[in-house]
Structures are given as C-alpha cells and as structure tokens.
PDB file of C-alpha atoms in Angstrom:
ATOM      1  CA  UNK A   1     -52.899  46.155  11.781  1.00 57.00           C
ATOM      2  CA  UNK A   2     -50.351  43.409  12.332  1.00 63.00           C
ATOM      3  CA  UNK A   3     -49.231  42.621  15.871  1.00 70.00           C
ATOM      4  CA  UNK A   4     -45.712  41.637  16.967  1.00 71.00           C
ATOM      5  CA  UNK A   5     -46.910  38.022  17.150  1.00 75.00           C
ATOM      6  CA  UNK A   6     -47.888  38.199  13.480  1.00 82.00           C
ATOM      7  CA  UNK A   7     -44.446  39.457  12.523  1.00 84.00           C
ATOM      8  CA  UNK A   8     -42.855  36.673  14.591  1.00 86.00           C
ATOM      9  CA  UNK A   9     -45.016  34.052  12.867  1.00 88.00           C
ATOM     10  CA  UNK A  10     -44.098  35.438   9.429  1.00 89.00           C
ATOM     11  CA  UNK A  11     -40.414  35.403  10.356  1.00 88.00           C
ATOM     12  CA  UNK A  12     -40.599  31.750  11.419  1.00 89.00           C
ATOM     13  CA  UNK A  13     -42.515  30.964   8.226  1.00 91.00           C
ATOM     14  CA  UNK A  14     -39.660  32.308   6.130  1.00 92.00           C
ATOM     15  CA  UNK A  15     -37.121  30.471   8.286  1.00 92.00           C
ATOM     16  CA  UNK A  16     -39.021  27.183   8.158  1.00 93.00           C
ATOM     17  CA  UNK A  17     -37.559  25.809   4.860  1.00 92.00           C
ATOM     18  CA  UNK A  18     -33.985  26.424   6.020  1.00 93.00           C
ATOM     19  CA  UNK A  19     -34.709  25.015   9.490  1.00 93.00           C
ATOM     20  CA  UNK A  20     -36.306  21.884   8.011  1.00 94.00           C
ATOM     21  CA  UNK A  21     -33.314  21.305   5.723  1.00 95.00           C
ATOM     22  CA  UNK A  22     -30.908  21.908   8.606  1.00 93.00           C
ATOM     23  CA  UNK A  23     -32.823  19.442  10.744  1.00 93.00           C
ATOM     24  CA  UNK A  24     -32.797  16.777   8.029  1.00 94.00           C
ATOM     25  CA  UNK A  25     -29.221  17.274   6.809  1.00 93.00           C
ATOM     26  CA  UNK A  26     -27.436  18.288  10.029  1.00 90.00           C
ATOM     27  CA  UNK A  27     -29.221  17.527  13.293  1.00 92.00           C
ATOM     28  CA  UNK A  28     -30.723  14.181  12.304  1.00 94.00           C
ATOM     29  CA  UNK A  29     -27.362  12.720  11.084  1.00 93.00           C
ATOM     30  CA  UNK A  30     -25.626  13.991  14.238  1.00 92.00           C
ATOM     31  CA  UNK A  31     -28.338  12.482  16.442  1.00 94.00           C
ATOM     32  CA  UNK A  32     -28.306   9.161  14.587  1.00 93.00           C
ATOM     33  CA  UNK A  33     -24.500   9.030  14.702  1.00 93.00           C
ATOM     34  CA  UNK A  34     -24.639   9.545  18.468  1.00 93.00           C
ATOM     35  CA  UNK A  35     -27.205   6.741  18.724  1.00 94.00           C
ATOM     36  CA  UNK A  36     -24.984   4.399  16.670  1.00 93.00           C
ATOM     37  CA  UNK A  37     -21.998   5.166  18.894  1.00 94.00           C
ATOM     38  CA  UNK A  38     -23.631   3.152  21.662  1.00 94.00           C
ATOM     39  CA  UNK A  39     -24.713   0.256  19.439  1.00 92.00           C
ATOM     40  CA  UNK A  40     -23.331  -2.761  17.626  1.00 91.00           C
ATOM     41  CA  UNK A  41     -24.644  -2.035  14.142  1.00 89.00           C
ATOM     42  CA  UNK A  42     -24.997  -4.731  11.490  1.00 86.00           C
ATOM     43  CA  UNK A  43     -24.947  -3.369   7.944  1.00 83.00           C
ATOM     44  CA  UNK A  44     -26.292  -6.703   6.622  1.00 83.00           C
ATOM     45  CA  UNK A  45     -29.713  -6.575   8.300  1.00 83.00           C
ATOM     46  CA  UNK A  46     -29.664  -3.011   9.644  1.00 83.00           C
ATOM     47  CA  UNK A  47     -30.055  -4.061  13.293  1.00 87.00           C
ATOM     48  CA  UNK A  48     -28.504  -2.133  16.159  1.00 89.00           C
ATOM     49  CA  UNK A  49     -27.902  -3.567  19.631  1.00 90.00           C
ATOM     50  CA  UNK A  50     -26.944  -1.694  22.813  1.00 90.00           C
ATOM     51  CA  UNK A  51     -23.356  -2.641  23.710  1.00 89.00           C
ATOM     52  CA  UNK A  52     -22.777  -0.949  27.056  1.00 87.00           C
ATOM     53  CA  UNK A  53     -20.229   1.642  25.834  1.00 92.00           C
ATOM     54  CA  UNK A  54     -18.093  -1.068  24.158  1.00 94.00           C
ATOM     55  CA  UNK A  55     -17.175   1.201  21.224  1.00 94.00           C
ATOM     56  CA  UNK A  56     -15.876   3.945  23.519  1.00 95.00           C
ATOM     57  CA  UNK A  57     -14.003   1.425  25.683  1.00 95.00           C
ATOM     58  CA  UNK A  58     -12.352  -0.016  22.571  1.00 95.00           C
ATOM     59  CA  UNK A  59     -11.131   3.277  21.117  1.00 95.00           C
ATOM     60  CA  UNK A  60      -9.999   4.456  24.564  1.00 94.00           C
ATOM     61  CA  UNK A  61      -7.547   1.535  24.637  1.00 94.00           C
ATOM     62  CA  UNK A  62      -6.506   1.621  20.989  1.00 94.00           C
ATOM     63  CA  UNK A  63      -3.096   3.243  20.300  1.00 94.00           C
ATOM     64  CA  UNK A  64      -4.059   3.861  16.656  1.00 94.00           C
ATOM     65  CA  UNK A  65      -6.941   6.126  17.672  1.00 94.00           C
ATOM     66  CA  UNK A  66      -4.820   8.070  20.149  1.00 95.00           C
ATOM     67  CA  UNK A  67      -2.111   8.517  17.534  1.00 95.00           C
ATOM     68  CA  UNK A  68      -4.771   9.767  15.108  1.00 95.00           C
ATOM     69  CA  UNK A  69      -6.010  12.236  17.728  1.00 94.00           C
ATOM     70  CA  UNK A  70      -2.425  13.357  18.339  1.00 94.00           C
ATOM     71  CA  UNK A  71      -1.936  14.031  14.628  1.00 95.00           C
ATOM     72  CA  UNK A  72      -5.215  15.964  14.433  1.00 94.00           C
ATOM     73  CA  UNK A  73      -4.176  18.030  17.462  1.00 94.00           C
ATOM     74  CA  UNK A  74      -0.782  18.680  15.837  1.00 95.00           C
ATOM     75  CA  UNK A  75      -2.591  19.845  12.710  1.00 95.00           C
ATOM     76  CA  UNK A  76      -3.963  22.763  14.755  1.00 95.00           C
ATOM     77  CA  UNK A  77      -0.537  24.396  14.311  1.00 95.00           C
ATOM     78  CA  UNK A  78      -1.757  25.496  10.885  1.00 95.00           C
ATOM     79  CA  UNK A  79      -4.566  27.606  12.413  1.00 94.00           C
ATOM     80  CA  UNK A  80      -2.607  30.635  13.744  1.00 94.00           C
ATOM     81  CA  UNK A  81      -0.275  30.559  10.741  1.00 96.00           C
ATOM     82  CA  UNK A  82      -3.013  30.617   8.117  1.00 95.00           C
ATOM     83  CA  UNK A  83      -5.081  33.166  10.039  1.00 94.00           C
ATOM     84  CA  UNK A  84      -2.227  35.624  10.447  1.00 93.00           C
ATOM     85  CA  UNK A  85      -1.134  35.176   6.832  1.00 95.00           C
ATOM     86  CA  UNK A  86      -4.698  35.577   5.511  1.00 94.00           C
ATOM     87  CA  UNK A  87      -5.193  38.758   7.546  1.00 92.00           C
ATOM     88  CA  UNK A  88      -1.913  40.247   6.322  1.00 91.00           C
ATOM     89  CA  UNK A  89      -2.701  39.346   2.699  1.00 92.00           C
ATOM     90  CA  UNK A  90      -6.212  40.794   3.041  1.00 92.00           C
ATOM     91  CA  UNK A  91      -4.699  44.001   4.403  1.00 88.00           C
ATOM     92  CA  UNK A  92      -2.296  44.158   1.462  1.00 88.00           C
ATOM     93  CA  UNK A  93      -4.950  43.597  -1.222  1.00 89.00           C
ATOM     94  CA  UNK A  94      -7.378  45.998   0.467  1.00 86.00           C
ATOM     95  CA  UNK A  95      -5.884  48.846  -1.525  1.00 81.00           C
ATOM     96  CA  UNK A  96      -7.306  50.608  -4.534  1.00 79.00           C
ATOM     97  CA  UNK A  97      -4.353  50.040  -6.816  1.00 79.00           C
ATOM     98  CA  UNK A  98      -4.296  48.969 -10.482  1.00 79.00           C
ATOM     99  CA  UNK A  99      -4.406  45.182 -10.863  1.00 80.00           C
ATOM    100  CA  UNK A 100      -5.492  44.508  -7.271  1.00 82.00           C
ATOM    101  CA  UNK A 101      -8.546  42.551  -8.429  1.00 84.00           C
ATOM    102  CA  UNK A 102      -6.213  40.209 -10.318  1.00 87.00           C
ATOM    103  CA  UNK A 103      -4.160  39.584  -7.159  1.00 85.00           C
ATOM    104  CA  UNK A 104      -7.324  38.796  -5.189  1.00 84.00           C
ATOM    105  CA  UNK A 105      -8.420  36.345  -7.886  1.00 88.00           C
ATOM    106  CA  UNK A 106      -5.007  34.657  -7.933  1.00 89.00           C
ATOM    107  CA  UNK A 107      -5.133  34.073  -4.179  1.00 89.00           C
ATOM    108  CA  UNK A 108      -8.638  32.625  -4.497  1.00 91.00           C
ATOM    109  CA  UNK A 109      -7.918  30.185  -7.364  1.00 93.00           C
ATOM    110  CA  UNK A 110      -6.670  27.378  -5.025  1.00 94.00           C
ATOM    111  CA  UNK A 111      -9.964  27.574  -3.103  1.00 94.00           C
ATOM    112  CA  UNK A 112     -12.054  26.754  -6.164  1.00 94.00           C
ATOM    113  CA  UNK A 113      -9.610  24.153  -7.479  1.00 93.00           C
ATOM    114  CA  UNK A 114     -10.824  20.593  -6.954  1.00 93.00           C
ATOM    115  CA  UNK A 115      -8.872  18.953  -4.147  1.00 92.00           C
ATOM    116  CA  UNK A 116      -8.384  15.793  -6.217  1.00 91.00           C
ATOM    117  CA  UNK A 117      -6.753  17.794  -9.031  1.00 93.00           C
ATOM    118  CA  UNK A 118      -4.726  19.861  -6.571  1.00 94.00           C
ATOM    119  CA  UNK A 119      -3.684  16.632  -4.849  1.00 93.00           C
ATOM    120  CA  UNK A 120      -2.297  15.193  -8.107  1.00 93.00           C
ATOM    121  CA  UNK A 121      -0.311  18.380  -8.742  1.00 94.00           C
ATOM    122  CA  UNK A 122       1.068  18.561  -5.207  1.00 94.00           C
ATOM    123  CA  UNK A 123       1.919  14.855  -5.190  1.00 93.00           C
ATOM    124  CA  UNK A 124       4.211  15.625  -8.136  1.00 92.00           C
ATOM    125  CA  UNK A 125       5.607  18.681  -6.341  1.00 93.00           C
ATOM    126  CA  UNK A 126       6.472  16.460  -3.349  1.00 93.00           C
ATOM    127  CA  UNK A 127       8.027  13.634  -5.405  1.00 90.00           C
ATOM    128  CA  UNK A 128      11.658  12.615  -4.895  1.00 86.00           C
ATOM    129  CA  UNK A 129      12.574  14.448  -8.085  1.00 87.00           C
ATOM    130  CA  UNK A 130       9.676  16.923  -7.974  1.00 88.00           C
ATOM    131  CA  UNK A 131       9.598  20.697  -8.087  1.00 91.00           C
ATOM    132  CA  UNK A 132      10.239  21.138  -4.350  1.00 93.00           C
ATOM    133  CA  UNK A 133      13.360  18.996  -4.367  1.00 92.00           C
ATOM    134  CA  UNK A 134      14.620  20.720  -7.532  1.00 92.00           C
ATOM    135  CA  UNK A 135      13.997  24.181  -6.046  1.00 93.00           C
ATOM    136  CA  UNK A 136      15.729  23.466  -2.739  1.00 92.00           C
ATOM    137  CA  UNK A 137      18.653  21.792  -4.501  1.00 91.00           C
ATOM    138  CA  UNK A 138      18.967  24.772  -6.848  1.00 92.00           C
ATOM    139  CA  UNK A 139      19.137  27.077  -3.825  1.00 91.00           C
ATOM    140  CA  UNK A 140      21.745  24.831  -2.224  1.00 90.00           C
ATOM    141  CA  UNK A 141      19.547  24.117   0.813  1.00 89.00           C
ATOM    142  CA  UNK A 142      19.541  20.332   0.338  1.00 88.00           C
ATOM    143  CA  UNK A 143      21.807  17.955  -1.558  1.00 88.00           C
ATOM    144  CA  UNK A 144      19.897  14.652  -1.522  1.00 88.00           C
ATOM    145  CA  UNK A 145      16.442  13.877  -2.790  1.00 88.00           C
ATOM    146  CA  UNK A 146      13.802  13.802  -0.057  1.00 89.00           C
ATOM    147  CA  UNK A 147      10.687  11.651   0.168  1.00 89.00           C
ATOM    148  CA  UNK A 148       8.511  14.518   1.402  1.00 92.00           C
ATOM    149  CA  UNK A 149       5.332  12.441   1.783  1.00 92.00           C
ATOM    150  CA  UNK A 150       6.990   9.222   2.865  1.00 90.00           C
ATOM    151  CA  UNK A 151       9.110  10.452   5.750  1.00 91.00           C
ATOM    152  CA  UNK A 152       7.054  10.258   8.997  1.00 91.00           C
ATOM    153  CA  UNK A 153       8.906  13.175  10.611  1.00 92.00           C
ATOM    154  CA  UNK A 154       7.859  15.681   7.905  1.00 93.00           C
ATOM    155  CA  UNK A 155       4.890  14.200   6.011  1.00 94.00           C
ATOM    156  CA  UNK A 156       2.241  15.770   8.263  1.00 94.00           C
ATOM    157  CA  UNK A 157       3.853  19.206   7.867  1.00 95.00           C
ATOM    158  CA  UNK A 158       3.794  18.754   4.090  1.00 95.00           C
ATOM    159  CA  UNK A 159       0.033  18.224   4.350  1.00 95.00           C
ATOM    160  CA  UNK A 160      -0.189  21.428   6.404  1.00 96.00           C
ATOM    161  CA  UNK A 161       1.571  23.362   3.644  1.00 96.00           C
ATOM    162  CA  UNK A 162      -0.957  21.983   1.165  1.00 95.00           C
ATOM    163  CA  UNK A 163      -3.808  23.056   3.476  1.00 95.00           C
ATOM    164  CA  UNK A 164      -2.227  26.499   3.803  1.00 96.00           C
ATOM    165  CA  UNK A 165      -2.032  26.922   0.019  1.00 95.00           C
ATOM    166  CA  UNK A 166      -5.581  25.647  -0.456  1.00 94.00           C
ATOM    167  CA  UNK A 167      -7.228  27.687   2.308  1.00 94.00           C
ATOM    168  CA  UNK A 168      -5.513  31.069   2.569  1.00 94.00           C
ATOM    169  CA  UNK A 169      -7.621  32.584  -0.219  1.00 94.00           C
ATOM    170  CA  UNK A 170     -10.871  31.593   1.479  1.00 95.00           C
ATOM    171  CA  UNK A 171      -9.976  33.290   4.762  1.00 95.00           C
ATOM    172  CA  UNK A 172      -8.491  36.262   2.873  1.00 94.00           C
ATOM    173  CA  UNK A 173     -11.911  36.954   1.345  1.00 94.00           C
ATOM    174  CA  UNK A 174     -13.589  36.829   4.768  1.00 94.00           C
ATOM    175  CA  UNK A 175     -10.997  39.179   6.255  1.00 94.00           C
ATOM    176  CA  UNK A 176     -11.310  41.456   3.240  1.00 92.00           C
ATOM    177  CA  UNK A 177     -15.030  41.818   3.929  1.00 92.00           C
ATOM    178  CA  UNK A 178     -14.244  42.674   7.562  1.00 91.00           C
ATOM    179  CA  UNK A 179     -11.593  45.219   6.591  1.00 91.00           C
ATOM    180  CA  UNK A 180     -13.879  46.977   4.133  1.00 89.00           C
ATOM    181  CA  UNK A 181     -16.408  47.494   6.943  1.00 88.00           C
ATOM    182  CA  UNK A 182     -13.885  49.634   8.887  1.00 87.00           C
ATOM    183  CA  UNK A 183     -14.629  53.346   8.373  1.00 87.00           C
ATOM    184  CA  UNK A 184     -11.757  54.993   6.529  1.00 83.00           C
ATOM    185  CA  UNK A 185     -12.021  58.007   8.882  1.00 86.00           C
ATOM    186  CA  UNK A 186     -10.668  55.916  11.774  1.00 86.00           C
ATOM    187  CA  UNK A 187      -7.426  55.091  10.013  1.00 82.00           C
ATOM    188  CA  UNK A 188      -7.106  58.612   8.620  1.00 84.00           C
ATOM    189  CA  UNK A 189      -7.379  60.004  12.154  1.00 87.00           C
ATOM    190  CA  UNK A 190      -4.678  57.589  13.344  1.00 86.00           C
ATOM    191  CA  UNK A 191      -2.388  58.727  10.513  1.00 86.00           C
ATOM    192  CA  UNK A 192      -2.914  62.361  11.542  1.00 86.00           C
ATOM    193  CA  UNK A 193      -2.026  61.356  15.114  1.00 85.00           C
ATOM    194  CA  UNK A 194       1.282  59.964  13.865  1.00 84.00           C
ATOM    195  CA  UNK A 195       0.562  56.216  14.124  1.00 85.00           C
ATOM    196  CA  UNK A 196       2.779  54.119  11.856  1.00 86.00           C
ATOM    197  CA  UNK A 197       1.571  51.183   9.742  1.00 83.00           C
ATOM    198  CA  UNK A 198       2.403  48.578  12.408  1.00 85.00           C
ATOM    199  CA  UNK A 199       0.571  50.546  15.124  1.00 87.00           C
ATOM    200  CA  UNK A 200      -2.476  51.041  12.902  1.00 85.00           C
ATOM    201  CA  UNK A 201      -2.557  47.318  12.133  1.00 84.00           C
ATOM    202  CA  UNK A 202      -2.408  46.143  15.777  1.00 86.00           C
ATOM    203  CA  UNK A 203      -4.320  49.008  17.420  1.00 86.00           C
ATOM    204  CA  UNK A 204      -7.064  49.553  14.834  1.00 86.00           C
ATOM    205  CA  UNK A 205      -7.311  46.775  12.264  1.00 86.00           C
ATOM    206  CA  UNK A 206      -7.037  43.748  14.552  1.00 85.00           C
ATOM    207  CA  UNK A 207      -9.515  44.968  17.223  1.00 87.00           C
ATOM    208  CA  UNK A 208     -12.070  46.050  14.606  1.00 88.00           C
ATOM    209  CA  UNK A 209     -12.011  42.744  12.737  1.00 89.00           C
ATOM    210  CA  UNK A 210     -12.185  40.712  15.950  1.00 88.00           C
ATOM    211  CA  UNK A 211     -15.583  39.155  15.044  1.00 89.00           C
ATOM    212  CA  UNK A 212     -14.131  38.067  11.699  1.00 92.00           C
ATOM    213  CA  UNK A 213     -11.061  36.679  13.469  1.00 92.00           C
ATOM    214  CA  UNK A 214     -13.381  34.640  15.699  1.00 91.00           C
ATOM    215  CA  UNK A 215     -15.302  33.292  12.711  1.00 92.00           C
ATOM    216  CA  UNK A 216     -12.200  32.430  10.674  1.00 94.00           C
ATOM    217  CA  UNK A 217     -10.363  30.901  13.626  1.00 93.00           C
ATOM    218  CA  UNK A 218     -13.386  28.793  14.469  1.00 93.00           C
ATOM    219  CA  UNK A 219     -13.770  27.589  10.876  1.00 94.00           C
ATOM    220  CA  UNK A 220     -10.079  26.790  10.435  1.00 94.00           C
ATOM    221  CA  UNK A 221      -9.885  25.014  13.816  1.00 93.00           C
ATOM    222  CA  UNK A 222     -12.797  22.763  12.915  1.00 92.00           C
ATOM    223  CA  UNK A 223     -11.294  22.176   9.460  1.00 92.00           C
ATOM    224  CA  UNK A 224      -7.937  21.242  11.031  1.00 93.00           C
ATOM    225  CA  UNK A 225      -9.490  18.794  13.496  1.00 91.00           C
ATOM    226  CA  UNK A 226     -11.538  17.297  10.650  1.00 89.00           C
ATOM    227  CA  UNK A 227      -8.635  17.084   8.202  1.00 91.00           C
ATOM    228  CA  UNK A 228      -9.251  14.095   5.980  1.00 89.00           C
ATOM    229  CA  UNK A 229      -9.313  14.882   2.260  1.00 91.00           C
ATOM    230  CA  UNK A 230      -5.690  16.050   2.269  1.00 91.00           C
ATOM    231  CA  UNK A 231      -4.719  12.707   3.781  1.00 93.00           C
ATOM    232  CA  UNK A 232      -6.766  10.779   1.229  1.00 92.00           C
ATOM    233  CA  UNK A 233      -5.305  12.485  -1.836  1.00 93.00           C
ATOM    234  CA  UNK A 234      -1.676  12.734  -0.709  1.00 93.00           C
ATOM    235  CA  UNK A 235      -0.677   9.991   1.742  1.00 92.00           C
ATOM    236  CA  UNK A 236      -3.661   7.716   2.416  1.00 90.00           C
ATOM    237  CA  UNK A 237      -2.784   7.755   6.102  1.00 87.00           C
ATOM    238  CA  UNK A 238       0.782   6.507   5.652  1.00 88.00           C
ATOM    239  CA  UNK A 239       3.963   8.049   7.091  1.00 84.00           C
ATOM    240  CA  UNK A 240       2.284   8.949  10.407  1.00 89.00           C
ATOM    241  CA  UNK A 241      -0.394  11.123   8.782  1.00 92.00           C
ATOM    242  CA  UNK A 242      -3.287   9.070  10.136  1.00 93.00           C
ATOM    243  CA  UNK A 243      -5.773  11.609  11.525  1.00 94.00           C
ATOM    244  CA  UNK A 244      -8.877  11.265  13.682  1.00 94.00           C
ATOM    245  CA  UNK A 245     -11.385  11.675  10.861  1.00 93.00           C
ATOM    246  CA  UNK A 246      -9.390   9.299   8.684  1.00 94.00           C
ATOM    247  CA  UNK A 247      -9.789   6.775  11.523  1.00 94.00           C
ATOM    248  CA  UNK A 248     -13.567   7.338  11.342  1.00 95.00           C
ATOM    249  CA  UNK A 249     -13.502   6.719   7.574  1.00 93.00           C
ATOM    250  CA  UNK A 250     -11.317   3.654   7.996  1.00 93.00           C
ATOM    251  CA  UNK A 251     -13.582   2.073  10.595  1.00 93.00           C
ATOM    252  CA  UNK A 252     -16.785   2.811   8.691  1.00 93.00           C
ATOM    253  CA  UNK A 253     -15.920   2.075   5.077  1.00 91.00           C
ATOM    254  CA  UNK A 254     -13.024  -0.380   5.287  1.00 90.00           C
ATOM    255  CA  UNK A 255     -13.758  -2.300   8.487  1.00 91.00           C
ATOM    256  CA  UNK A 256     -17.553  -1.759   8.234  1.00 92.00           C
ATOM    257  CA  UNK A 257     -17.669  -1.106  11.978  1.00 92.00           C
ATOM    258  CA  UNK A 258     -20.120   1.796  11.958  1.00 93.00           C
ATOM    259  CA  UNK A 259     -20.627   1.792  15.727  1.00 93.00           C
ATOM    260  CA  UNK A 260     -16.929   2.259  16.411  1.00 94.00           C
ATOM    261  CA  UNK A 261     -16.691   4.890  13.666  1.00 94.00           C
ATOM    262  CA  UNK A 262     -19.650   6.714  15.213  1.00 95.00           C
ATOM    263  CA  UNK A 263     -18.008   6.630  18.649  1.00 95.00           C
ATOM    264  CA  UNK A 264     -14.803   8.106  17.220  1.00 95.00           C
ATOM    265  CA  UNK A 265     -16.915  10.735  15.432  1.00 94.00           C
ATOM    266  CA  UNK A 266     -18.562  11.686  18.730  1.00 95.00           C
ATOM    267  CA  UNK A 267     -15.130  12.130  20.352  1.00 95.00           C
ATOM    268  CA  UNK A 268     -13.967  14.335  17.441  1.00 93.00           C
ATOM    269  CA  UNK A 269     -17.168  16.386  17.704  1.00 93.00           C
ATOM    270  CA  UNK A 270     -16.606  16.800  21.451  1.00 93.00           C
ATOM    271  CA  UNK A 271     -13.115  18.217  20.862  1.00 92.00           C
ATOM    272  CA  UNK A 272     -14.464  20.555  18.141  1.00 92.00           C
ATOM    273  CA  UNK A 273     -17.103  21.891  20.546  1.00 92.00           C
ATOM    274  CA  UNK A 274     -14.558  22.244  23.354  1.00 93.00           C
ATOM    275  CA  UNK A 275     -12.218  24.276  21.143  1.00 91.00           C
ATOM    276  CA  UNK A 276     -15.164  26.372  19.917  1.00 90.00           C
ATOM    277  CA  UNK A 277     -16.106  27.248  23.512  1.00 91.00           C
ATOM    278  CA  UNK A 278     -12.507  28.235  24.299  1.00 89.00           C
ATOM    279  CA  UNK A 279     -12.321  30.437  21.219  1.00 86.00           C
ATOM    280  CA  UNK A 280     -15.649  32.118  21.982  1.00 86.00           C
ATOM    281  CA  UNK A 281     -14.385  32.940  25.471  1.00 84.00           C
ATOM    282  CA  UNK A 282     -11.104  34.279  24.075  1.00 80.00           C
ATOM    283  CA  UNK A 283     -12.323  36.223  21.039  1.00 74.00           C
ATOM    284  CA  UNK A 284     -16.015  36.646  21.848  1.00 70.00           C
ATOM    285  CA  UNK A 285     -17.760  39.701  23.239  1.00 68.00           C
ATOM    286  CA  UNK A 286     -17.036  39.993  26.968  1.00 62.00           C
ATOM    287  CA  UNK A 287     -20.228  41.941  27.654  1.00 58.00           C
TER     288      UNK A 287
END
C-alpha cells in the first residue's frame, strides 16, 4: 500500500521535467542577468568585473532611461481598456447563436498573425496617405494628412491601438473560458428576480470571473511594461516611443553594454513585480 510520501514523490517525479526546464530557461537567465547588472561585462573575452553599482548609478542619472520608463508607464493605459473590451466581447460571443464560432475566430486571427506581418500592414494604415487618413478625411474629421507614427504627441497612442487590435482576441478567449464556467442557473435566477442585463453583468459576471480578471490584468500589465516588438516593427523608438525594454535592447545589442542592459532589465522586472503585488492585493482572494 502506498503512503502519502510515495504519492508526493511520484508527484514531484512528474513535475521534475517541467521544473528542470523552468530552471534552465527562466530562473537561470534571471539570476545571471541580475549578476551581470552589478558587473562590467566584456563580450570579447567573456570576463565580468564588479563595478560597485556603476550600472545602476548611470541609468539613475540618464534622462533617456527615465523617459523610456515614463513611456512604458504611459503604456499601462491600454490595460484597463483592453481588459474591459475583451470582457464585453467575450460576453457577447458567449451566446449560442448561428455563426458565433466564426465571430470568435475573427477576433482571434490578429493573435495568431505574425507581428512582423501585422506591423507592415499597420505601417501602411498609419501612412500619411494610408487607410486611417483616408477614413478620417472621408468622415470629415480631419482635413490634412497626419504622420501618425512620426508625431511625438500621438505616436505612442498609435502603438497602443496596434496592441489593442493584436491582443483583444487573446484575452477574449481567456474570459470566454471563465464565463463558460459560470453555472447558467445563477443568471437564470437573476433574470427571474428582475435583474436587467447591466445588473447581471456587474453583479454576477464580473464577481464570478474575478480570478480570470486577475490573470488577464496581470498578463496585460506585464506585456505593457515589456512592450518592445510593437516599437521595433512600427517606429524603432522614434517619435518619443522609446520604451524601457527597447532601452534594454539598445544597450545590449547596439551599444554592447550588457551590464547596463542587465541593470535596466532588473529595474523593469522590479516594476513588474511591484505591479503584480498591487494587483494581487486588489483582485486576489482576501481570505
């Protein structure tokens, strides 16, 4: 007869491959990055020398890094917008109507579209004489052509719209899974009690998908802080779209200063963890 210790050992045995891969591909890179943040690293001979926090002192006094952090913080504006929109869309497509599967697939297509291909398409949409300018001129909302990705006052928001289009389908699927776990009897009882659609949404749907809201908010917050690919494919950091992770890329692969890039990466990771803690306290279980 197997004891509880035997079951525990078997469980860890099954978990071991995943834990080993996670250690090699996640924890070891994070640990080595943290080590590099305190070193002067030479890519030529692979030597690393302790530099007495010089990398952190440098980025703390560099306006470019603070501006990048400011842009990454501003990018967080997309989080509540995309979460609310994804939840509403998930609620709408969570109906057993003809053609609903097609609508779900259409919303998910941007998620599986390569960001490089999507970037080429959206770069043409945002051109002076692109689709966006044509549409707004046709509606009489603007008269002159606009450099949507070249104007510093709006370029970052254009990237947010691209992120919104690319990501809403992903979060919709997660919310859809959460919605389908809600017993139909709960909503039927609310209907019998006279609750309207708005009341059912805020009093039943939102509280019962709270764990999913926490997960999606956490994922989208981290994605917003780490925004980088959108910048690469659309603006290359120009027009005040230089973000914190783009700074890390710039320092590592253009300036070959891996220590400074690692220090900036540690700061970005710290902010991600801080925001995660805040969100767990706000959306997490209070018990």
